[in-house]
Every structure is written in C-alpha cells, then in structure tokens.
PDB file of C-alpha atoms and ligand atoms in Angstrom:
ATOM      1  CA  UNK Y   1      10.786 -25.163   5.895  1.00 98.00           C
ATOM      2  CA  UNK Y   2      10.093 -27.178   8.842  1.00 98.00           C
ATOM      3  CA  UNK Y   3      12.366 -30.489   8.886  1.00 98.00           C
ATOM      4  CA  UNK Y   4      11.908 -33.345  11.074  1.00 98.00           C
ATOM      5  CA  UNK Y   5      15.403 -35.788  11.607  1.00 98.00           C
ATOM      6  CA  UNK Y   6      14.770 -39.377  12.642  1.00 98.00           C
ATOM      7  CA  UNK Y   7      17.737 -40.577  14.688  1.00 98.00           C
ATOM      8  CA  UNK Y   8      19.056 -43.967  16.848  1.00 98.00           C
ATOM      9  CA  UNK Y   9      22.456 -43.042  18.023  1.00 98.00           C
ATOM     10  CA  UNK Y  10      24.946 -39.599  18.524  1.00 98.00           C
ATOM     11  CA  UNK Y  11      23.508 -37.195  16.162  1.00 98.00           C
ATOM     12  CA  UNK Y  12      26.809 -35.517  14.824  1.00 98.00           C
ATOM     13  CA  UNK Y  13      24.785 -35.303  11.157  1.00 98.00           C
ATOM     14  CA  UNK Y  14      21.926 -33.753  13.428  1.00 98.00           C
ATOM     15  CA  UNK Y  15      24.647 -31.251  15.134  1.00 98.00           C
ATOM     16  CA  UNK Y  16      26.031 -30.338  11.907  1.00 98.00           C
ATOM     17  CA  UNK Y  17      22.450 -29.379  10.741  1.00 98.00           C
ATOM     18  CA  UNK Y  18      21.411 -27.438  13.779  1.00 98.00           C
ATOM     19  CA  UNK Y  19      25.013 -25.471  13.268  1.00 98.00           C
ATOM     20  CA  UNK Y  20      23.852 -24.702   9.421  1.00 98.00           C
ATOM     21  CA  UNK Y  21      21.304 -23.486  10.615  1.00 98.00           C
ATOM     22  CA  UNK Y  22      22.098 -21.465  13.611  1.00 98.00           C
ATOM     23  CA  UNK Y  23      24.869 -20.173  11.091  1.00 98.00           C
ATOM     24  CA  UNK Y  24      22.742 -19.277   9.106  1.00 98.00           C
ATOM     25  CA  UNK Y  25      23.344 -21.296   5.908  1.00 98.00           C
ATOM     26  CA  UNK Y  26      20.517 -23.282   5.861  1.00 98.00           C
ATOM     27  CA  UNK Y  27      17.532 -21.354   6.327  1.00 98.00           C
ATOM     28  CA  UNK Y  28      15.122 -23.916   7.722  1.00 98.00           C
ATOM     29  CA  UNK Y  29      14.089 -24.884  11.415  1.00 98.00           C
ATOM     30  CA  UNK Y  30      13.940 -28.497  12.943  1.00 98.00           C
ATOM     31  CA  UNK Y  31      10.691 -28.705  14.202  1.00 98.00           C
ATOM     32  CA  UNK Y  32      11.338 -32.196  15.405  1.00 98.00           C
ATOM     33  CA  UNK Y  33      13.914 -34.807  16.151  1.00 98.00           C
ATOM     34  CA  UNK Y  34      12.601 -38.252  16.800  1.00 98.00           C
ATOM     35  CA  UNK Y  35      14.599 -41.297  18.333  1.00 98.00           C
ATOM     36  CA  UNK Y  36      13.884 -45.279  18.285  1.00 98.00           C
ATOM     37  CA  UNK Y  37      16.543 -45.349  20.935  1.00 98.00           C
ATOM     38  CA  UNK Y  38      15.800 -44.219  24.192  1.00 98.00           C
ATOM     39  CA  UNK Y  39      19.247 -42.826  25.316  1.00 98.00           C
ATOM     40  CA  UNK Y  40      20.350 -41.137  21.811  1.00 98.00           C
ATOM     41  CA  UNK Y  41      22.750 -38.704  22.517  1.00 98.00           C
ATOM     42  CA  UNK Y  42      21.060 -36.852  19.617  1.00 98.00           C
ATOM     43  CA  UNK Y  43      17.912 -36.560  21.758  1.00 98.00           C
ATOM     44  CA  UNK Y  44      20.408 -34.732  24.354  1.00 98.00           C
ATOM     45  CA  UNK Y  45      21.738 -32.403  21.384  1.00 98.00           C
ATOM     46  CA  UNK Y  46      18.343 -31.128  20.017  1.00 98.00           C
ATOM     47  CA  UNK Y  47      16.996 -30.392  23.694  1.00 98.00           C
ATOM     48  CA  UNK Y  48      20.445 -28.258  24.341  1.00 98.00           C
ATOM     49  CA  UNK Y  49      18.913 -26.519  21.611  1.00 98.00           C
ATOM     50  CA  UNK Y  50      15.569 -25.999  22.482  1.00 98.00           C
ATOM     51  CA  UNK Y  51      14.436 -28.355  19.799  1.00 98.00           C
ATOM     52  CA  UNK Y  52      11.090 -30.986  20.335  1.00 98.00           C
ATOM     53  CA  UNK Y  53      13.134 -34.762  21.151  1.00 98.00           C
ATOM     54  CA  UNK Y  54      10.944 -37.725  21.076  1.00 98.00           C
ATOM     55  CA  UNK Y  55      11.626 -40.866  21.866  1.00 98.00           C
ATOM     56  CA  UNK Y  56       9.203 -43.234  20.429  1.00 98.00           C
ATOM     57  CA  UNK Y  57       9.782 -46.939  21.905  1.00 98.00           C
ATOM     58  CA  UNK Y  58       9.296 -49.527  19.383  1.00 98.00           C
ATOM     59  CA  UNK Y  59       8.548 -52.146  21.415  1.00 97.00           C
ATOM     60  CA  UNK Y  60       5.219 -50.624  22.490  1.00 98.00           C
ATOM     61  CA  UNK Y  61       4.258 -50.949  19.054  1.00 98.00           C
ATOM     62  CA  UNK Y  62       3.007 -54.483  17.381  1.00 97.00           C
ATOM     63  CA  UNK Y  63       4.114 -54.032  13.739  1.00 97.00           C
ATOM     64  CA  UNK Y  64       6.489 -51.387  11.677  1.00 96.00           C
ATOM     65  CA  UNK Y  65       3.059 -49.583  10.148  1.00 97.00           C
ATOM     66  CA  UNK Y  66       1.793 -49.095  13.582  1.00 98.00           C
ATOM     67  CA  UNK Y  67       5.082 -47.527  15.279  1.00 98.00           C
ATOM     68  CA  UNK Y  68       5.394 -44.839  11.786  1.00 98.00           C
ATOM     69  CA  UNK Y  69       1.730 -44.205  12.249  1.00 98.00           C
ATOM     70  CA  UNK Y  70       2.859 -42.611  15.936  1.00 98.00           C
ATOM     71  CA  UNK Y  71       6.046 -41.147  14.011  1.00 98.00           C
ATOM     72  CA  UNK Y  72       3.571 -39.587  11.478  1.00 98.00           C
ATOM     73  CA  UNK Y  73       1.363 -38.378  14.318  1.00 98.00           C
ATOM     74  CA  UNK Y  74       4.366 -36.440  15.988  1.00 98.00           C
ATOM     75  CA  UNK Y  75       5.692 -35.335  12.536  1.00 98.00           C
ATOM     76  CA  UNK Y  76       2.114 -33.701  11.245  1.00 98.00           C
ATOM     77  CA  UNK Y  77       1.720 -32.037  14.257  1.00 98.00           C
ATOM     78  CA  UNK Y  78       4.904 -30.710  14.105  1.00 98.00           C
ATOM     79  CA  UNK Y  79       4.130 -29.699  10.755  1.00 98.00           C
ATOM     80  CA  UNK Y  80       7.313 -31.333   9.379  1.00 98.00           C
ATOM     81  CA  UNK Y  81       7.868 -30.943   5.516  1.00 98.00           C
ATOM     82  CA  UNK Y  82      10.908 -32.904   5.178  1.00 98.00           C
ATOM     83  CA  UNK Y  83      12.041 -35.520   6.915  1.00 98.00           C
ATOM     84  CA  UNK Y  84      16.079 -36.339   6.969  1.00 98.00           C
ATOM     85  CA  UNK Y  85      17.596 -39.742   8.257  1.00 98.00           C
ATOM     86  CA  UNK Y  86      20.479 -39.049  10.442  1.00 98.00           C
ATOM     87  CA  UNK Y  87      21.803 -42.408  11.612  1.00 97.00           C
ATOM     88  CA  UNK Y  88      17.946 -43.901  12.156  1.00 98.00           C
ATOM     89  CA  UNK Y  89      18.393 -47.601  11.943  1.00 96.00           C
ATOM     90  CA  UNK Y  90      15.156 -48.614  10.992  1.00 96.00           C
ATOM     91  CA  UNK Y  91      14.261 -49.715   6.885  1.00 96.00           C
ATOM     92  CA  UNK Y  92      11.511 -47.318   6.421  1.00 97.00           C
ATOM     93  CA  UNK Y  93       7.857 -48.793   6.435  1.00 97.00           C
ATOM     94  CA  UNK Y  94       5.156 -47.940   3.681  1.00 97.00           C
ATOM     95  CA  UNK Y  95       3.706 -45.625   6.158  1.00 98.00           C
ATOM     96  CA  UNK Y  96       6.422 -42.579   6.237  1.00 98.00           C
ATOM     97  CA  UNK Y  97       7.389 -42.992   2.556  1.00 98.00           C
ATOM     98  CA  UNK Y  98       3.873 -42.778   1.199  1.00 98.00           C
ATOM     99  CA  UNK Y  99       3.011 -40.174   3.443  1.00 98.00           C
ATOM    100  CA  UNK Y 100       6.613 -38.287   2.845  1.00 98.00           C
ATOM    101  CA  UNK Y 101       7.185 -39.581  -0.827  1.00 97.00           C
ATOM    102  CA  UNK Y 102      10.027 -37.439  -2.507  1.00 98.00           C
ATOM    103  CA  UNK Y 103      10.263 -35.770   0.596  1.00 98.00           C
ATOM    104  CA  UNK Y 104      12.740 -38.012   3.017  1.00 98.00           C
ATOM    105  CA  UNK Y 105      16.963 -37.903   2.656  1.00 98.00           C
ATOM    106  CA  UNK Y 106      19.265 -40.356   3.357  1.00 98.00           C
ATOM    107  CA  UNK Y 107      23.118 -39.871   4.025  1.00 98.00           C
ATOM    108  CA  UNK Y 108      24.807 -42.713   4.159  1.00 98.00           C
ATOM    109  CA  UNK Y 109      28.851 -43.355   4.453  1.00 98.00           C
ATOM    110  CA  UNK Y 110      29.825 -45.084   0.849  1.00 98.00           C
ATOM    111  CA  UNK Y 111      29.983 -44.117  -2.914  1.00 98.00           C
ATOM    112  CA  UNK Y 112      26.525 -45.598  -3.550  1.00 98.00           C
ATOM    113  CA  UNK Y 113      25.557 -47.804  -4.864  1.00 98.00           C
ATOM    114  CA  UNK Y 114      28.584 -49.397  -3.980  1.00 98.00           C
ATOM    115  CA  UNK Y 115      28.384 -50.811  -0.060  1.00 98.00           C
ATOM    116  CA  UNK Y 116      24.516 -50.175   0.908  1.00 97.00           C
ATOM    117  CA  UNK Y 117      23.374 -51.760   4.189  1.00 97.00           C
ATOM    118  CA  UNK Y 118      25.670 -51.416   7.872  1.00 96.00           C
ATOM    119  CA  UNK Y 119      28.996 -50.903   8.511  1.00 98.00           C
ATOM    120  CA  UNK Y 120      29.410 -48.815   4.810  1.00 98.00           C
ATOM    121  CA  UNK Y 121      33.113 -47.879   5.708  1.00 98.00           C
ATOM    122  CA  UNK Y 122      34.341 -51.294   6.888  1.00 98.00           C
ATOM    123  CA  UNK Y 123      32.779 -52.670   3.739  1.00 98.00           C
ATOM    124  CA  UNK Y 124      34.604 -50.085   1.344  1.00 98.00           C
ATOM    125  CA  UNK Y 125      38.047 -50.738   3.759  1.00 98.00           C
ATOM    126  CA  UNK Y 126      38.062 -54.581   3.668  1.00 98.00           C
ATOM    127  CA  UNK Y 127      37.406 -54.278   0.119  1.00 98.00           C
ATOM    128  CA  UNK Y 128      40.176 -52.576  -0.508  1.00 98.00           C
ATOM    129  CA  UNK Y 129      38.856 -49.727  -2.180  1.00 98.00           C
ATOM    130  CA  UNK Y 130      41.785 -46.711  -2.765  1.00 98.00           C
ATOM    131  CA  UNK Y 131      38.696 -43.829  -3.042  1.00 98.00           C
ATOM    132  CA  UNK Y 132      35.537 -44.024  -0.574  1.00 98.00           C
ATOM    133  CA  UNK Y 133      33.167 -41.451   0.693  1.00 98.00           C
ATOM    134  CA  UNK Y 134      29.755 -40.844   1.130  1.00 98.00           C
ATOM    135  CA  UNK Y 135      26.232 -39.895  -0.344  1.00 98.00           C
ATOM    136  CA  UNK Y 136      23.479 -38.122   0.253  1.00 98.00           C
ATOM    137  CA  UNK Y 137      20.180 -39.944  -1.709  1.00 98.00           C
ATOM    138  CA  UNK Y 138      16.381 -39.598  -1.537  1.00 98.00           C
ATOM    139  CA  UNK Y 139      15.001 -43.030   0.343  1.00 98.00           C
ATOM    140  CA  UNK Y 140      12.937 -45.030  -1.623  1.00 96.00           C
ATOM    141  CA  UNK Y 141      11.969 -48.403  -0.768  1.00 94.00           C
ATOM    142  CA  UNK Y 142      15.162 -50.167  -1.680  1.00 93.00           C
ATOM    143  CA  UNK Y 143      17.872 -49.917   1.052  1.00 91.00           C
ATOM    144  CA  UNK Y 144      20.123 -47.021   0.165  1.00 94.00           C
ATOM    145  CA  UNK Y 145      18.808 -47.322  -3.628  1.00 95.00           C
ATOM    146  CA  UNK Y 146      16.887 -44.022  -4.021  1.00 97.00           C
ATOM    147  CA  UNK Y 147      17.866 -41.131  -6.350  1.00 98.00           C
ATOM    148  CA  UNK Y 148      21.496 -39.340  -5.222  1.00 98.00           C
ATOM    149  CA  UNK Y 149      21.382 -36.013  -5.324  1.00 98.00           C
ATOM    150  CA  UNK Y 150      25.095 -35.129  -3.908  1.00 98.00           C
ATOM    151  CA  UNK Y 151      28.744 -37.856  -3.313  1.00 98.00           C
ATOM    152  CA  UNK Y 152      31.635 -36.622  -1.834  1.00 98.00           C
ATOM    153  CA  UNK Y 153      35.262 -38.115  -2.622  1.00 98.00           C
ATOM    154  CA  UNK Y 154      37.716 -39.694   0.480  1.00 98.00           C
ATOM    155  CA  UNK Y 155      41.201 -40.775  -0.513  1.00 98.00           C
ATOM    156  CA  UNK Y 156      42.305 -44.281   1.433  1.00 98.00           C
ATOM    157  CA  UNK Y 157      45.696 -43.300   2.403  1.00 98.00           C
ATOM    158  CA  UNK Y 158      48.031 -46.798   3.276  1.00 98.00           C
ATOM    159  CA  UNK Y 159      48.084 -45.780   6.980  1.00 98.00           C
ATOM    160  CA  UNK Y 160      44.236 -45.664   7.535  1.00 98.00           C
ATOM    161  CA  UNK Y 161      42.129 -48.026   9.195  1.00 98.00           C
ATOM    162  CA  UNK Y 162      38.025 -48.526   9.349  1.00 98.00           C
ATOM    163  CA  UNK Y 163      38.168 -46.348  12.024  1.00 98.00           C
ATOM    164  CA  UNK Y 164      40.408 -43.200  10.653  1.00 98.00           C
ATOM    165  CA  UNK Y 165      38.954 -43.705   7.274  1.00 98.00           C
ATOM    166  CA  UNK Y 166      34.978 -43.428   9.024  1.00 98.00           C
ATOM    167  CA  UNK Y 167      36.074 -39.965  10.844  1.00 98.00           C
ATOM    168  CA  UNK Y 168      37.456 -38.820   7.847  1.00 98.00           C
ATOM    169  CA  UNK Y 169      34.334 -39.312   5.848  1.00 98.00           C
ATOM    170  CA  UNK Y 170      32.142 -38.133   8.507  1.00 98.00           C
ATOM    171  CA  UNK Y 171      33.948 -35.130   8.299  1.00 98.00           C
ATOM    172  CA  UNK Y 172      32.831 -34.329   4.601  1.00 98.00           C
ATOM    173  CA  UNK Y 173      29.058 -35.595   5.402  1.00 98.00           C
ATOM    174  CA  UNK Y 174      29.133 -32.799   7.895  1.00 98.00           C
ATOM    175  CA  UNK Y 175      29.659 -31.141   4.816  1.00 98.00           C
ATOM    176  CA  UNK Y 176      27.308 -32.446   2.062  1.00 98.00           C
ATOM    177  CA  UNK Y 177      24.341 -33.405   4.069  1.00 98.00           C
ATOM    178  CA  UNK Y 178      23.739 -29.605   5.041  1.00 98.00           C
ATOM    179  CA  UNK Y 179      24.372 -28.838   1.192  1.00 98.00           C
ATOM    180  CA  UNK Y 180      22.082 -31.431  -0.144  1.00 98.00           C
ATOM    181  CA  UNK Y 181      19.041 -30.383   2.299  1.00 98.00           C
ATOM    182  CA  UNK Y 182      19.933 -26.477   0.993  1.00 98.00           C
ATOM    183  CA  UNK Y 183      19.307 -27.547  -2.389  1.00 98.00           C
ATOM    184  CA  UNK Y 184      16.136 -29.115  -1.412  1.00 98.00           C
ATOM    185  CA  UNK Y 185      15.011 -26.270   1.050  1.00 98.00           C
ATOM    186  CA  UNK Y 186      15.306 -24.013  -2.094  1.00 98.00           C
ATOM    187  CA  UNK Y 187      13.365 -25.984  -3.881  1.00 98.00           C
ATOM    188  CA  UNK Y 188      16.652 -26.560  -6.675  1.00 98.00           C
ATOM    189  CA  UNK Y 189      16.385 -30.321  -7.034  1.00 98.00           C
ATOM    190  CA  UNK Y 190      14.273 -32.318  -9.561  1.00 98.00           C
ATOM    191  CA  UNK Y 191      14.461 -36.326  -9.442  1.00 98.00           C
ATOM    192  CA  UNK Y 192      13.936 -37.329 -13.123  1.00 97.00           C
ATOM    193  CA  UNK Y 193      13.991 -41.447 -12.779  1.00 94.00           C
ATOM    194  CA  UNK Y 194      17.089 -42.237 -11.180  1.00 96.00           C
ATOM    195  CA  UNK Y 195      18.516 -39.112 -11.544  1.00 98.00           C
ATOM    196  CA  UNK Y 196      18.380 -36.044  -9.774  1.00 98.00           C
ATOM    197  CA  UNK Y 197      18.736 -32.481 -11.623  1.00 98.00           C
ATOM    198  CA  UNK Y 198      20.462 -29.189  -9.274  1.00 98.00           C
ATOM    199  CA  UNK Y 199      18.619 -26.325 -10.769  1.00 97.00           C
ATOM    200  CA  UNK Y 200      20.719 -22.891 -10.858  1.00 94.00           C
ATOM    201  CA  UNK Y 201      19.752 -20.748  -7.638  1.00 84.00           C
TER     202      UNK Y 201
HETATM  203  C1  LIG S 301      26.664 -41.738   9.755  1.00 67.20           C
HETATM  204  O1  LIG S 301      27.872 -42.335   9.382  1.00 67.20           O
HETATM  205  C2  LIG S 301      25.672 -41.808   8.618  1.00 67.20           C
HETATM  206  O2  LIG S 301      26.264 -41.749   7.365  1.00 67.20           O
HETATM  207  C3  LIG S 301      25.025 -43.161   8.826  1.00 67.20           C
HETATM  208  O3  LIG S 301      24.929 -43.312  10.204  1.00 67.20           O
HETATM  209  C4  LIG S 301      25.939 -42.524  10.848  1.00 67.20           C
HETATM  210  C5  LIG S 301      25.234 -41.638  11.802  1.00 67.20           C
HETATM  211  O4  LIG S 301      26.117 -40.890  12.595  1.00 67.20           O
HETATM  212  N1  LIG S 301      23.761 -43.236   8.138  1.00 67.20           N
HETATM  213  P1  LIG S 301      25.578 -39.703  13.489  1.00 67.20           P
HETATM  214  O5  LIG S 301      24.518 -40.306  14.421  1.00 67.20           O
HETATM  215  O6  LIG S 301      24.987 -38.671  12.580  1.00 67.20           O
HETATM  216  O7  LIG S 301      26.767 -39.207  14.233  1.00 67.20           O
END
C-alpha cells in the first residue's frame, strides 16, 4: 500500500514508520512525505531515505481548498492510498477528506477525547491527570474527533514534568502509530459509527 505522511516539524512519528517498514513490520512503502514547513526536519529524514519530500508553501496559495488541491495533485500522482498525519499542523480542508474519506490517520498525544487541539500533554499535565497517553484516530472533520482505532496508557509519576511526561508518550506512539497503520494496511479495521472494529488477521 502506498502511504503518503503530511508533516510540519521533526518527523520522529515519520522515522518510526520508515523503521517499520525497513524492518519489515509494516509492509507498505511511503510514496510521499509532504511538508507545510519549509525546513521540516522530516523533509531531511524521508530524503536520507530515498523517499519523494515536498514542501508545499502555503502562502503561495489563496485559500485552504486551493493549497490541498496541490497536496492532492502530488498525492494522486504518487498514487498514495492512505494518507497519515504525523505532526501536520494544518485542520484538514474539505478537499483531502472528501477525496481521502476513511482513508487519513491521526495520532495525537492524549487519551481522546480528553485534551484535543495543541499542546495535548501540557493540557493532560496542568490538569493534573495521574494516567495520560496517546491515540491513534481516523480524522474526520472535527478536530481530533474521528473514530479511534488504537490508545495507549502513560503513568504520571510525581517527578515528571510536561516535558518528561511528552518523551515518555512519544515513546509509546512510536509504538501504536506503526500498529494502527498495520491494521489498516491489512485491511483489519472496520469503523462502525464511532467505533472502530480490529478484525482477527
Ligand atoms: C506528536 O506528538 C504527535 O502526537 C502530534 O505532533 C507530534 C509530532 O511529532 N500530532 P513528530 O513530528 O512526529 O516528532
């Protein structure tokens, strides 16, 4: 399956993904990796792995429909299938999620649908929470509302701050998100209203 990943900043989601696959978990190929921000470091990790990086600069672009209308144009010629967010910072425009309905992931560093929008982690820490963690969800048009398909458990131990608590969950989505886009490479998941059904490999 050829998967595109929309990125704005260091790409350690992306790296994880290229090492699934490389490793051979995942069977799938990025076919392309596409930036709003010109100096992603994640554009730097899919060259170093001979992977199409384009930077597409919003500014040249009048509304949201017309900049996703040049994403779309990289993505079909790329023949992308899926599309996975990785740390993009845009709220996705009619354009991609018609075009990619059911078909675009989301990971994002809470216990949805508990602290949606920026700074997940801080959120979760300032709010004293004693479990946080993070999800993996199809996007929809509701920020960080679509369907989960996979949440994975952090314990806030009294010595953390943000910051150690954020490493410590970005640790286990270098875990799920590679799981979660298994699951949908092998065809295994089933979104039945808000819920999402893992069929038996
Ligand atoms: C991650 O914490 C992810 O959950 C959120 O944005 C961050 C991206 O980090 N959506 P990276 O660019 O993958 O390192």
């Amino acid at each position: 399956m050829n998967i595109a990943v929309l990125v704005s900043g260091r790409g350690s989601n992306l790296q994880a993904m290229i090492d699934s696959i490389e490793n051979g978990y995942l069977k799938a190929r990025i076919c392309a990796v596409v930036s709003d921000i010109g100096d992603a470091y994640a554009l730097e990790r899919a060259r170093k792995h001979g992977i199409e990086a384009v930077f597409i600069d919003p500014e040249k672009y009048s509304s949201k429909d017309m900049y996703e209308k040049q994403v779309l144009t990289v993505l079909k010629k790329q023949n992308a299938e899926l599309i996975i967010l990785a740390g993009y910072m845009k709220i996705l425009g009619k354009t991609l999620l018609q075009s990619y309905k059911d078909r675009i992931l989301n990971i994002h560093p809470a216990l949805l649908p508990a602290f949606a929008g920026l700074h997940a982690q801080k959120q979760a820490f300032d709010h004293g929470v004693k479990v946080a963690g993070c999800t993996v969800h199809f996007v929809d048009e509701k920020l960080d509302g679509g369907a989960i398909i996979m949440q994975r458990c952090v314990e806030v131990k009294e010595d953390d701050t943000d910051e150690t608590l954020a490493d410590r969950i970005l640790e286990q989505e270098h875990k799920i998100y590679p799981e979660a886009v298994k699951l949908f490479v092998e065809n295994r998941l089933r979104i039945e209203g808000r819920k999402v059904k893992i069929l038996r490999s």
